[in-house]
Coordinates of C-alpha atoms in Angstrom, one line a residue:
M1 CA 16.1 -45.6 -20.8
G2 CA 19.0 -43.2 -19.7
V3 CA 18.2 -41.2 -22.7
T4 CA 14.3 -40.5 -21.8
A5 CA 15.3 -40.0 -18.2
V6 CA 17.7 -37.0 -19.0
L7 CA 14.7 -36.0 -21.3
I8 CA 12.1 -35.8 -18.7
L9 CA 13.4 -33.3 -15.7
P10 CA 14.0 -30.2 -18.6
L11 CA 10.0 -31.3 -19.8
L12 CA 8.7 -31.5 -16.7
L13 CA 10.4 -28.2 -15.8
L14 CA 9.4 -26.2 -19.0
G15 CA 5.5 -27.6 -18.4
I16 CA 5.4 -26.3 -14.9
S17 CA 6.6 -23.0 -16.5
G18 CA 4.0 -22.9 -18.8
L19 CA 1.3 -23.2 -16.8
L20 CA 2.1 -21.0 -14.6
F21 CA 2.8 -18.6 -17.1
I22 CA -0.6 -19.7 -18.2
Y23 CA -1.9 -19.0 -14.6
Q24 CA -0.7 -15.5 -14.0
E25 CA -1.9 -14.6 -17.5
V26 CA -5.7 -15.8 -16.8
S27 CA -5.3 -13.8 -13.0
R28 CA -4.2 -11.1 -14.8
L29 CA -7.5 -11.1 -16.8
W30 CA -9.4 -12.2 -14.2
S31 CA -8.1 -9.6 -12.0
K32 CA -9.1 -6.5 -14.4
S33 CA -12.6 -8.0 -15.3
A34 CA -13.3 -7.7 -11.8
V35 CA -13.0 -3.2 -11.7
Q36 CA -14.2 -3.1 -15.4
N37 CA -17.1 -0.2 -14.8
K38 CA -16.2 -0.1 -11.0
V39 CA -15.9 3.7 -9.6
V40 CA -12.3 3.1 -7.9
V41 CA -11.1 6.2 -5.6
I42 CA -7.4 6.8 -5.2
T43 CA -6.2 9.3 -2.7
D44 CA -2.7 10.5 -3.6
A45 CA -2.3 8.8 -6.9
I46 CA 0.7 10.9 -8.2
S47 CA 3.1 9.4 -5.7
G48 CA 5.1 6.4 -7.3
L49 CA 2.8 3.3 -5.9
G50 CA -0.9 5.8 -7.0
K51 CA 0.5 6.3 -10.8
E52 CA 1.2 2.4 -11.0
C53 CA -2.1 1.5 -9.3
A54 CA -3.8 4.4 -12.0
R55 CA -2.8 2.3 -14.8
V56 CA -3.3 -1.2 -13.4
F57 CA -7.0 -0.1 -12.6
H58 CA -7.3 2.0 -16.1
T59 CA -6.6 -0.8 -18.2
G60 CA -8.7 -3.0 -16.3
G61 CA -11.7 -0.7 -17.3
A62 CA -12.6 0.9 -13.7
R63 CA -13.8 4.7 -13.2
L64 CA -11.0 6.4 -12.1
V65 CA -11.3 9.5 -9.3
L66 CA -7.6 10.3 -9.3
C67 CA -6.7 12.4 -5.9
G68 CA -3.9 14.2 -5.3
K69 CA -2.5 17.4 -4.1
N70 CA -0.6 19.2 -7.0
W71 CA -3.3 19.8 -10.4
E72 CA -0.1 20.0 -12.6
R73 CA 0.9 16.1 -11.5
L74 CA -2.6 15.2 -11.8
E75 CA -2.8 16.4 -15.4
N76 CA 0.5 14.7 -16.5
L77 CA -1.2 11.2 -14.9
Y78 CA -3.9 12.1 -17.0
D79 CA -2.6 12.6 -20.2
S80 CA 0.1 9.1 -19.7
L81 CA -3.0 7.2 -19.1
I82 CA -4.9 8.4 -21.9
S83 CA -1.7 8.2 -24.4
V84 CA -1.2 4.5 -24.0
A85 CA -5.2 3.3 -23.1
D86 CA -7.4 1.5 -25.8
P87 CA -10.4 4.7 -25.5
S88 CA -13.2 1.7 -26.5
K89 CA -12.1 0.0 -23.5
T90 CA -11.7 2.6 -20.8
F91 CA -13.0 5.7 -19.4
T92 CA -11.7 9.3 -19.0
P93 CA -10.4 9.4 -15.4
K94 CA -11.5 12.5 -13.0
L95 CA -9.1 14.3 -11.4
V96 CA -9.8 15.6 -7.8
L97 CA -7.3 18.2 -5.7
L98 CA -7.2 16.7 -3.1
D99 CA -5.1 17.1 1.1
L100 CA -5.6 14.5 3.2
S101 CA -3.6 16.7 5.7
D102 CA -6.7 19.6 5.7
I103 CA -9.3 17.5 7.0
S104 CA -11.9 20.6 6.6
C105 CA -12.0 19.6 2.5
V106 CA -12.6 15.5 2.6
Q107 CA -16.2 16.2 3.1
D108 CA -16.5 18.3 0.3
V109 CA -14.7 15.9 -1.5
A110 CA -16.8 12.8 -0.6
K111 CA -19.6 14.4 -1.9
E112 CA -18.5 15.9 -5.5
V113 CA -17.5 12.1 -6.3
L114 CA -20.8 10.9 -5.3
D115 CA -22.6 13.7 -7.5
C116 CA -20.6 12.6 -10.1
Y117 CA -20.9 9.0 -10.4
G118 CA -23.7 8.3 -7.5
C119 CA -21.3 5.9 -5.9
V120 CA -17.7 4.8 -5.3
D121 CA -17.2 0.9 -5.7
I122 CA -13.6 0.8 -4.6
L123 CA -11.7 3.0 -2.3
L124 CA -8.0 2.9 -2.1
N125 CA -6.2 4.7 0.6
N126 CA -2.9 5.8 -0.6
A127 CA -1.4 9.0 1.0
S128 CA 1.0 8.7 3.5
V129 CA 3.5 11.5 4.6
K130 CA 6.9 10.3 6.4
I131 CA 9.1 11.9 9.3
K132 CA 12.0 10.3 10.6
G133 CA 13.9 11.8 13.9
P134 CA 14.5 11.4 17.7
A135 CA 11.1 11.8 19.5
Q136 CA 12.4 14.8 21.5
K137 CA 12.9 16.8 18.2
I138 CA 9.7 15.9 16.9
S139 CA 7.4 19.2 17.8
L140 CA 3.8 17.9 18.4
E141 CA 2.7 20.2 15.6
Q142 CA 4.6 18.1 13.4
D143 CA 3.0 14.7 15.5
K144 CA -0.3 15.8 14.6
K145 CA 0.2 16.9 10.7
I146 CA 1.4 13.7 10.2
M147 CA -1.8 12.0 12.3
D148 CA -4.0 14.3 10.0
A149 CA -2.0 13.0 7.1
N150 CA -2.1 8.9 7.8
Y151 CA -4.5 8.6 10.2
F152 CA -8.1 11.3 10.1
G153 CA -7.6 11.7 6.5
P154 CA -7.8 8.4 5.4
I155 CA -10.5 7.7 8.2
T156 CA -12.5 10.9 7.6
L157 CA -13.2 9.7 4.0
T158 CA -13.8 6.5 4.9
K159 CA -17.1 7.9 6.9
A160 CA -17.9 10.2 4.2
L161 CA -18.3 7.3 1.2
L162 CA -18.9 4.2 3.5
P163 CA -22.3 5.0 4.5
N164 CA -23.3 4.6 0.4
M165 CA -21.5 1.3 0.3
I166 CA -23.7 0.0 3.7
S167 CA -27.1 1.2 1.4
R168 CA -26.2 -0.6 -1.3
R169 CA -24.8 -3.3 0.0
T170 CA -21.2 -3.7 -1.7
G171 CA -18.6 -1.5 -1.6
Q172 CA -14.5 -2.9 -1.0
I173 CA -12.2 0.1 1.3
V174 CA -7.8 -0.6 0.6
L175 CA -6.1 0.4 2.8
I176 CA -2.1 0.6 2.0
N177 CA -0.4 0.6 5.4
N178 CA 3.4 -0.2 6.0
I179 CA 5.0 -2.7 8.6
Q180 CA 5.5 -0.2 10.9
G181 CA 1.5 -0.5 11.5
K182 CA 2.6 -4.0 12.9
L183 CA 6.2 -3.0 14.6
G184 CA 8.0 0.4 16.0
I185 CA 11.4 1.2 14.4
P186 CA 13.1 3.9 15.7
F187 CA 13.0 7.3 15.4
R188 CA 10.1 6.8 13.5
T189 CA 8.1 7.5 16.5
A190 CA 5.1 9.8 15.2
Y191 CA 4.9 7.6 11.7
A192 CA 4.6 4.2 13.2
A193 CA 2.2 5.9 16.0
S194 CA 0.3 6.9 12.4
K195 CA 0.1 3.8 10.9
H196 CA -1.1 1.8 14.4
A197 CA -3.5 3.6 14.9
A198 CA -4.5 3.4 11.0
L199 CA -4.2 0.0 10.9
G200 CA -6.6 -0.9 14.5
F201 CA -9.4 1.0 13.1
F202 CA -9.4 -0.2 9.8
D203 CA -9.2 -4.0 11.5
C204 CA -12.4 -3.3 13.8
L205 CA -14.1 -1.4 10.8
R206 CA -13.8 -4.8 9.0
A207 CA -15.8 -6.8 11.5
E208 CA -18.4 -3.8 11.8
V209 CA -19.3 -4.2 8.0
E210 CA -19.0 -7.7 6.9
E211 CA -22.5 -8.0 7.5
Y212 CA -23.3 -5.4 5.1
D213 CA -21.1 -7.0 2.2
V214 CA -18.7 -4.5 2.6
V215 CA -15.0 -5.7 2.2
V216 CA -12.1 -4.0 4.6
S217 CA -8.4 -4.7 3.0
T218 CA -5.2 -3.9 4.5
V219 CA -1.7 -4.3 2.3
S220 CA 1.4 -3.6 4.5
P221 CA 4.6 -3.7 2.4
T222 CA 8.2 -3.2 3.9
F223 CA 9.0 -0.3 2.5
I224 CA 7.6 1.2 -0.7
R225 CA 11.1 1.7 -3.4
S226 CA 11.1 3.3 -6.6
Y227 CA 14.3 1.4 -8.3
C228 CA 16.1 -1.6 -6.4
V229 CA 18.8 0.3 -4.4
H230 CA 21.5 -2.6 -2.6
P231 CA 23.4 -0.3 0.3
G232 CA 27.3 -1.4 -0.3
Q233 CA 28.5 -4.3 2.2
G234 CA 31.5 -1.7 3.1
N235 CA 28.9 0.1 4.8
W236 CA 27.7 -2.1 7.3
E237 CA 29.3 -3.5 10.1
A238 CA 28.9 -7.8 11.0
S239 CA 26.5 -7.0 13.7
I240 CA 22.6 -8.8 14.1
W241 CA 21.4 -5.1 13.8
K242 CA 22.9 -4.2 10.8
F243 CA 22.1 -7.5 9.2
F244 CA 18.2 -7.1 10.3
F245 CA 18.0 -3.4 9.9
R246 CA 19.3 -4.2 6.4
K247 CA 17.0 -6.5 5.4
L248 CA 14.0 -4.5 6.1
T249 CA 15.1 -1.8 4.2
Y250 CA 14.6 -3.8 0.8
G251 CA 11.4 -2.4 -0.1
V252 CA 8.5 -3.4 -2.7
H253 CA 8.4 -1.8 -5.8
P254 CA 5.3 0.2 -7.0
V255 CA 4.8 -1.9 -10.0
D256 CA 4.5 -5.3 -7.9
L257 CA 2.6 -3.8 -5.4
A258 CA 0.1 -2.6 -7.5
E259 CA -0.1 -5.8 -8.8
E260 CA -0.6 -7.5 -5.5
V261 CA -3.1 -4.5 -4.9
M262 CA -5.5 -5.9 -7.8
R263 CA -5.1 -9.3 -6.7
T264 CA -6.0 -8.0 -3.2
V265 CA -9.3 -6.4 -4.9
R266 CA -10.3 -9.5 -7.3
R267 CA -10.2 -12.4 -4.4
K268 CA -11.7 -9.6 -1.6
K269 CA -8.5 -10.7 0.8
Q270 CA -8.6 -9.1 4.0
E271 CA -4.7 -9.0 5.1
V272 CA -1.8 -8.9 2.7
F273 CA 1.7 -8.7 4.4
M274 CA 4.2 -8.0 1.4
A275 CA 7.7 -8.5 2.8
N276 CA 10.7 -11.0 2.7
P277 CA 11.5 -13.5 5.4
V278 CA 13.6 -10.7 7.3
P279 CA 10.9 -8.8 8.4
K280 CA 8.1 -11.3 8.8
A281 CA 10.4 -12.9 11.2
A282 CA 10.4 -9.2 12.8
V283 CA 7.2 -9.4 13.1
Y284 CA 7.5 -12.6 15.1
L285 CA 9.7 -11.6 17.1
R286 CA 7.7 -8.6 18.0
T287 CA 4.7 -11.1 19.3
F288 CA 6.4 -13.8 20.6
C289 CA 10.1 -13.3 22.2
P290 CA 9.5 -9.0 22.4
E291 CA 12.2 -9.1 24.8
F292 CA 14.6 -10.3 21.9
F293 CA 13.4 -7.7 19.7
F294 CA 13.4 -4.9 21.8
A295 CA 17.0 -5.9 22.8
V296 CA 18.0 -6.2 19.1
V297 CA 16.5 -3.0 17.9
A298 CA 18.4 -0.9 21.1
C299 CA 21.9 -2.6 19.6
G300 CA 20.7 -0.2 16.8
V301 CA 19.9 2.8 18.2
K302 CA 23.5 2.6 20.2
D303 CA 25.3 2.5 16.7
K304 CA 22.2 5.4 15.1
L305 CA 22.6 8.4 17.3
N306 CA 23.1 11.1 14.9
V307 CA 19.9 10.0 12.7
P308 CA 19.1 12.6 9.8
E309 CA 16.0 14.0 9.9
E310 CA 13.1 14.0 7.0
G311 CA 10.2 16.0 6.3

């Protein structure tokens, strides 16, 4: 009995691990089959997340339309996809030069895509421009540029492709947003405003198009990182704000986020929030205890009076 009892726990853990592995593999295969032969438009496909989404959807057999501002980088992405994919199971991606901050060209791009494929099954709004600095040092021109890229660009492209989805009574629109669409962080006024605006638009749109069987999904990570970076412990003071801000900046790896986007498409989930417990707690604090949340944020501002600006 003693030996049997000792062996039960390891065997049980091994069995659970095996079942989880099988579930993950089946889920991955199911996700890929969900996008097979689907026309998928990815904006800012040359970004870290855009490349990973392109890889995941391409291997899943989607008909990709890869949009980006730099033609050379689009071609490099094209070559990388073609070189590793099975040509008998994948389609040749279509490359489109698109700068979402230039609203005037968005309609033409939408027409080009529809003329080529006749429809769009999945629109992945991934493009984003960031800026950092005190509000008084960010010019109105910079504010407008951020709003064009992060708000007006995505909604213009969405509006151009939406009638086709409504007429076909099928389609999915995915917005890659940010935690700053749910709460504001100091020195990112323009960026947070654009993310709040985008989230509000797509939340409203979700209800409007539900009767046409068009799905609207929003995926909001904390931050997207290219590799694992942890700040040195000696660089942070032992304060609530420092702990909060350090945890908040631990972002999501593009590979993990791309896999979550695929699951969101397969399951037709309406909203996904990818964050560790501290950012999630911050969102709840902002909602239910706003005075405490604002006090914590204000403490951080006092410690960071000299903030470097980012373009």
